[in-house]
Short mmCIF file of C-alpha atoms in Angstrom, two decimals:
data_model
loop_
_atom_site.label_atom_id
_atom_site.label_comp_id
_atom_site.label_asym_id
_atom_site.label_seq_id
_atom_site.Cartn_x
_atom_site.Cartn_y
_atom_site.Cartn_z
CA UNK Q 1 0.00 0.00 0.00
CA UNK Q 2 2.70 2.36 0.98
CA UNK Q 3 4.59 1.52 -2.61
CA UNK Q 4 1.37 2.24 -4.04
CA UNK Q 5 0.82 5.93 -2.54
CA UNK Q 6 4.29 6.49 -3.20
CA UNK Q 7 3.93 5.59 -6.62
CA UNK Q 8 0.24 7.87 -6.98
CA UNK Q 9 2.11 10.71 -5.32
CA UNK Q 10 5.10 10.61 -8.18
CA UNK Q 11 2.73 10.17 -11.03
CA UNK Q 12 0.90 13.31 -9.62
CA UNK Q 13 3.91 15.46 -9.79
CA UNK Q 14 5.27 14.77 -12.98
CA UNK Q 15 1.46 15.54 -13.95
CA UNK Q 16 1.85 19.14 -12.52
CA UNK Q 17 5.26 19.58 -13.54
CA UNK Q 18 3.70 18.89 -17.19
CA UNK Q 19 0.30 21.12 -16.90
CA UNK Q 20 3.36 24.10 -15.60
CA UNK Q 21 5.38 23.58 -18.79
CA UNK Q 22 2.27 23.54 -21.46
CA UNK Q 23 1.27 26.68 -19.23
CA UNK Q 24 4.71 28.54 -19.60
CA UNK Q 25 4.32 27.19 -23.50
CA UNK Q 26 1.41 28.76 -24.24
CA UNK Q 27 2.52 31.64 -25.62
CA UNK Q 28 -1.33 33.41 -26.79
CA UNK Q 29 -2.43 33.88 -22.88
CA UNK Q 30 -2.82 37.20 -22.25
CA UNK Q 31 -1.76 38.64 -25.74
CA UNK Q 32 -4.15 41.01 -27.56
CA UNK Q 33 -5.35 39.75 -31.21
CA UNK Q 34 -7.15 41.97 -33.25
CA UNK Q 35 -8.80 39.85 -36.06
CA UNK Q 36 -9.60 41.82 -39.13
CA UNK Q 37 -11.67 40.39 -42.01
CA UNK Q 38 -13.94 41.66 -44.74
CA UNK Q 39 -13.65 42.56 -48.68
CA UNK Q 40 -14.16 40.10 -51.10
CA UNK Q 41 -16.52 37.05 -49.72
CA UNK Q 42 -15.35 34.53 -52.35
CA UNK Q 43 -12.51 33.64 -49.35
CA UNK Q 44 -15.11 33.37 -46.97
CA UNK Q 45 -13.24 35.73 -44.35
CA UNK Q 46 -16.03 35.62 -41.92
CA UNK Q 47 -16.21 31.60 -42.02
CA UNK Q 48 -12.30 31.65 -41.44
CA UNK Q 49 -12.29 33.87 -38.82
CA UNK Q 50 -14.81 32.10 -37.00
CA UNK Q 51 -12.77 28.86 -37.34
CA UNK Q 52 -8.90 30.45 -35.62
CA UNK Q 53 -11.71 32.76 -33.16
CA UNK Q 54 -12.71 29.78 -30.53
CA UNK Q 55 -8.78 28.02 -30.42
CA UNK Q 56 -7.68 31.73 -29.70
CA UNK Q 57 -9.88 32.15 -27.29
CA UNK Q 58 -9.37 28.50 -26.03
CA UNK Q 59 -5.44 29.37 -25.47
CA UNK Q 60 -5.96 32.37 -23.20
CA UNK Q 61 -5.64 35.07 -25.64
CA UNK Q 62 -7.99 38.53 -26.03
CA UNK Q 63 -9.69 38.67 -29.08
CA UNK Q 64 -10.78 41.81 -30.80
CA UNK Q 65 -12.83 41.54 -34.04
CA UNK Q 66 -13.18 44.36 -37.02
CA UNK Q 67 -15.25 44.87 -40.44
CA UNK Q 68 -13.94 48.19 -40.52
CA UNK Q 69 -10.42 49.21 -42.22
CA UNK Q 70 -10.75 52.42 -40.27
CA UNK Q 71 -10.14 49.91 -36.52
CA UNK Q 72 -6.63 50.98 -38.37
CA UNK Q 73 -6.44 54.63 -37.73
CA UNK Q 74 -6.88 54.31 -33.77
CA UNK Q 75 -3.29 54.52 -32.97
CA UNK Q 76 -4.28 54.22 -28.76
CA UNK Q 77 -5.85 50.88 -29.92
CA UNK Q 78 -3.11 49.41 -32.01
CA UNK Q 79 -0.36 50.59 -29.78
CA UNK Q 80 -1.84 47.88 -27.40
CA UNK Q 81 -2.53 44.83 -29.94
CA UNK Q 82 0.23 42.36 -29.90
CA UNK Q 83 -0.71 40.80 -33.60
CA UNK Q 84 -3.35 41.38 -36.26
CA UNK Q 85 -4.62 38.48 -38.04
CA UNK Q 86 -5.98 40.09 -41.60
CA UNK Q 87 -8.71 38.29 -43.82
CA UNK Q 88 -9.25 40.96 -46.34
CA UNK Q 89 -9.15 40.00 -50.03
CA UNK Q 90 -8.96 42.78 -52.44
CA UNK Q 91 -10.44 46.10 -51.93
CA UNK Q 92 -9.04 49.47 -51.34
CA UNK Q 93 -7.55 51.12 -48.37
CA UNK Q 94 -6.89 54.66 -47.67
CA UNK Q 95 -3.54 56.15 -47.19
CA UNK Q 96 -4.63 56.82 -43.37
CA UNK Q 97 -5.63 53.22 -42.84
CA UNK Q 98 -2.36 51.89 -44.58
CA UNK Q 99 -0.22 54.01 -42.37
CA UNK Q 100 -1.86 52.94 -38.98
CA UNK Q 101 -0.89 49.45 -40.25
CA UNK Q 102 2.48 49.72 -41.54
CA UNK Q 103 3.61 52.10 -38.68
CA UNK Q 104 2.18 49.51 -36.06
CA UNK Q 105 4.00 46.43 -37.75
CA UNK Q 106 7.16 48.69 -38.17
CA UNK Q 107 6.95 49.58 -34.34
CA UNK Q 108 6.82 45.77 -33.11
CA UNK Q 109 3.59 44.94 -33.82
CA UNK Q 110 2.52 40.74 -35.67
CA UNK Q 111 0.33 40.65 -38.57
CA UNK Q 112 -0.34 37.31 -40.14
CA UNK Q 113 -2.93 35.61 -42.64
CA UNK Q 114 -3.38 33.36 -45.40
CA UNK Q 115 -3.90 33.37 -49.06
CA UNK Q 116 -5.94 36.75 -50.73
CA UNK Q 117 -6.63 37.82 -47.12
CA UNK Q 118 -3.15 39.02 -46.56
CA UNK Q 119 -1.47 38.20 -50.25
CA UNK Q 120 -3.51 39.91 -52.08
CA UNK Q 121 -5.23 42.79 -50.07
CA UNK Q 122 -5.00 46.33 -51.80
CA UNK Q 123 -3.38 45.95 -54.94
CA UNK Q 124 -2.38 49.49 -55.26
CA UNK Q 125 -0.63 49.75 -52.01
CA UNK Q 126 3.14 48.97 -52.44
CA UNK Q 127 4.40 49.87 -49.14
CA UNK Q 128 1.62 47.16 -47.93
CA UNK Q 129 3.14 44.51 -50.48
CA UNK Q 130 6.78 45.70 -48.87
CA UNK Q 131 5.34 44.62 -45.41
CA UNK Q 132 4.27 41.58 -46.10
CA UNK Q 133 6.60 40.22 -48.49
CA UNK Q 134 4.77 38.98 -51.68
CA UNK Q 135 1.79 39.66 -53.74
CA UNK Q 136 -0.56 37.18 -55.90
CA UNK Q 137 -0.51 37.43 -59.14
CA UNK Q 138 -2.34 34.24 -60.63
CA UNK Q 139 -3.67 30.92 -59.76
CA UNK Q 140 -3.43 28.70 -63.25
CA UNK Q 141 -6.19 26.17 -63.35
CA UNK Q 142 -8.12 27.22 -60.10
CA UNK Q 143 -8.79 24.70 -57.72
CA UNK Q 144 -5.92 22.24 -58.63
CA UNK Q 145 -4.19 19.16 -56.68
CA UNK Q 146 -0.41 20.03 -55.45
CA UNK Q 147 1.81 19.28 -52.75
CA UNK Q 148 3.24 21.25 -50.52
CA UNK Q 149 6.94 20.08 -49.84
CA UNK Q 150 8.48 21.22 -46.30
CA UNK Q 151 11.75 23.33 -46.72
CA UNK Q 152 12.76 24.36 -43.40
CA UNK Q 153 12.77 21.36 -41.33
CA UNK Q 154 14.06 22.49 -38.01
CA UNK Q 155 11.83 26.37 -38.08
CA UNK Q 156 9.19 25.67 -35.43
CA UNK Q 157 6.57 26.67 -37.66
CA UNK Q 158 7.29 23.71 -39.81
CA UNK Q 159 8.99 21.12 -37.32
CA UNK Q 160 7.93 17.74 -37.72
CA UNK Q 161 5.78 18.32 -40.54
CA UNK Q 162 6.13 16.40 -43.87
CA UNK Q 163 5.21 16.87 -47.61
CA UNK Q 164 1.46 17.02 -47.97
CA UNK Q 165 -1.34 17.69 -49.93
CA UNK Q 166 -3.76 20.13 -51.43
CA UNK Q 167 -6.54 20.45 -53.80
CA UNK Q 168 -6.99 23.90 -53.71
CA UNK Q 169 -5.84 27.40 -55.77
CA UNK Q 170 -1.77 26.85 -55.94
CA UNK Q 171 -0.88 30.27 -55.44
CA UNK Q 172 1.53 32.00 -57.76
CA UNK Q 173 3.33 34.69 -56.49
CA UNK Q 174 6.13 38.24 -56.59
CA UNK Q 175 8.16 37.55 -53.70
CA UNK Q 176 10.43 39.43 -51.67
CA UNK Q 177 13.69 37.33 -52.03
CA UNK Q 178 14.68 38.50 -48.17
CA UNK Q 179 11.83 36.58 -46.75
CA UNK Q 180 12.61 33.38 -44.69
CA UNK Q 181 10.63 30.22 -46.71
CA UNK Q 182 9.24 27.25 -44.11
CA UNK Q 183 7.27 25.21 -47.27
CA UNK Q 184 7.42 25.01 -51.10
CA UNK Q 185 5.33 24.34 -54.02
CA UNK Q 186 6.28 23.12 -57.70
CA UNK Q 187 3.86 23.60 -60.89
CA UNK Q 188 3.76 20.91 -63.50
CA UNK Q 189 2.99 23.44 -65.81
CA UNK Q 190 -0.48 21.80 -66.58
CA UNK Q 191 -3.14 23.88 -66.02
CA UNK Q 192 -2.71 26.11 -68.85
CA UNK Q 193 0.89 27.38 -68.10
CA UNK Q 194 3.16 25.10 -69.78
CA UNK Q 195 5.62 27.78 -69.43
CA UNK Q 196 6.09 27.54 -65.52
CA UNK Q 197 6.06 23.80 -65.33
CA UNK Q 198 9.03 23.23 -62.71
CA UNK Q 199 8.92 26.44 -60.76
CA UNK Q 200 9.32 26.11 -57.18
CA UNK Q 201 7.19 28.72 -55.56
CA UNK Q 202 7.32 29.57 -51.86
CA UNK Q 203 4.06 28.91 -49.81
CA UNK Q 204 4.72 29.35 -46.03
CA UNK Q 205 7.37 32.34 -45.10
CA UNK Q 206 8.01 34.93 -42.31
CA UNK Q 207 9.83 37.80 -42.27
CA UNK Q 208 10.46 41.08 -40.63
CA UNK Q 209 9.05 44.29 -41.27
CA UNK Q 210 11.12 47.14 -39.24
CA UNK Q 211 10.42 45.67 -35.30
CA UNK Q 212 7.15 43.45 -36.64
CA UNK Q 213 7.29 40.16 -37.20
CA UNK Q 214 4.88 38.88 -40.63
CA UNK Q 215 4.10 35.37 -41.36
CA UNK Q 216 1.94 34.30 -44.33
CA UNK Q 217 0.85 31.44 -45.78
CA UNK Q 218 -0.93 31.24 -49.12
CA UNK Q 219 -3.02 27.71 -48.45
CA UNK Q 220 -6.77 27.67 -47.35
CA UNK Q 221 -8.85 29.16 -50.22
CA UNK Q 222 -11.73 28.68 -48.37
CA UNK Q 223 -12.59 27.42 -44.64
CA UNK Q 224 -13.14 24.05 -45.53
CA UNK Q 225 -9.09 23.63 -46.72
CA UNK Q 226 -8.21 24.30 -43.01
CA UNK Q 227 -9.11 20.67 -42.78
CA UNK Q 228 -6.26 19.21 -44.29
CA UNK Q 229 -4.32 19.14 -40.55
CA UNK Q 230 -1.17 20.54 -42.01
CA UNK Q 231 -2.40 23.43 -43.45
CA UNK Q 232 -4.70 24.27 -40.41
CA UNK Q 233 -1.24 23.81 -38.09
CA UNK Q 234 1.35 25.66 -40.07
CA UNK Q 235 -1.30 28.85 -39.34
CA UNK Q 236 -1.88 28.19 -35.77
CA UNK Q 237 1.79 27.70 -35.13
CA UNK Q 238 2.74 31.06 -37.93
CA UNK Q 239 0.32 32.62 -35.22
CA UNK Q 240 2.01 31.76 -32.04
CA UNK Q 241 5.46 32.53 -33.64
CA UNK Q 242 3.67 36.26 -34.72
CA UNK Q 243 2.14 37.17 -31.81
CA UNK Q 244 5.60 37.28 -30.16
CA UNK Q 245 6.51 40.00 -31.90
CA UNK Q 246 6.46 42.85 -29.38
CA UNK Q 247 8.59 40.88 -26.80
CA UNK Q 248 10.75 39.59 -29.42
CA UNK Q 249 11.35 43.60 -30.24
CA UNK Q 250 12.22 44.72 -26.60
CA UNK Q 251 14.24 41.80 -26.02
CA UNK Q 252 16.41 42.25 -29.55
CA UNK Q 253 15.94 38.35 -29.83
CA UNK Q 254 14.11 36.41 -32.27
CA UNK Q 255 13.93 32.90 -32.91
#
């Protein structure tokens, strides 16, 4: 009996010891996320955002939501939000709005999204293209099957994570060469572009933008591709790494 209390008793504390280190690993408790989503509905911005909204909530962090470009502009607000997850394909954004964003990102601010909702948000704004590193510019054969090949194996956004698959738009994309690429793609070049058969095309990357820390993904056309596990992880875990970003920027280190 006493070998078997003695035994309970050390099975309880490695228990705690583990709950204390998932605790001191979840990095999202406490941090403020402003999720932003709106312009064109083909991405279903709403449907994705009500997806990440519960597992944000669920790890502890305060969740802000937005329909309005203009949430931009409040500089009191965005001084306090540690990362801004954007679902906003297309449309226009004023030079005001643009500036709130940029200047928050540039002063240690995270922004991340996927796909059209970051990659291809106001076409006419360069500076915003700067900031996040890359801009769509086609999707040959729309909803096509591809694989997504892991490049950086040891980047904790993409550790332990192996080639997978997609049926879904394969984004093609203008990339800034300084970004940091996590996962590939390759076109075969047949889906009406023999021409680009063999190009490798980054997918998954993160980079900095002054103090700010962006990550981006182009996968998920729609809600129902955050179902493919991989996919749905890589932005969870391009999350946790962006949401860092102020503390990363005080601290001068970055991982």
């Amino acid at each position: 009996m006493r070998r078997l209390i003695i035994t309970m008793l050390a099975v309880v504390v490695v228990l705690c010891v583990s709950c204390q280190a998932t605790a001191s690993d979840n990095v999202l408790q406490g941090k403020k996320v402003l999720l932003v989503y709106g312009g064109w509905d083909g991405h279903q911005p709403r449907e994705c955002m009500e997806l990440l909204k519960p597992w944000l909530e669920s790890e502890g962090a305060i969740v802000e939501t937005s329909t309005d470009l203009n949430v931009y502009t409040d500089k009191a607000l965005m001084q306090t939000i540690d990362l801004v997850v954007q679902c906003w394909t297309m449309g226009t954004i004023t030079g005001e709005q643009e500036s709130g964003l940029t200047e928050a990102v540039r002063g240690g601010m995270g922004l991340a999204g996927w796909h059209g909702g970051l990659g291809d948000a106001f076409r006419n704004n360069t500076e915003y293209q700067f900031m996040v590193g890359g801009q769509w510019v086609a999707h040959p054969g729309g909803t096509v099957d591809y694989d997504v090949d892991i490049k950086d194996k040891k980047d904790p956004v993409t550790k332990g994570l192996k080639r997978f698959h997609m049926k879904s738009e394969q984004y093609y994309m203008h990339v800034d060469p300084s970004v940091k690429v996590l996962a590939t793609t390759t076109f075969d070049g047949e889906a009406g572009a023999p021409w680009i058969k063999g190009v490798v095309m980054p997918v998954v990357w993160k980079k900095h933008y002054g103090s700010g820390r962006v990550f981006y993904s182009s996968l998920c056309h729609s809600a129902s591709d955050f179902e493919v596990p991989e996919a749905l992880e890589i932005m969870k875990r391009g999350i946790e790494w962006a949401v860092l970003s102020r503390e990363s920027a005080k601290t001068g280190k970055d991982k």
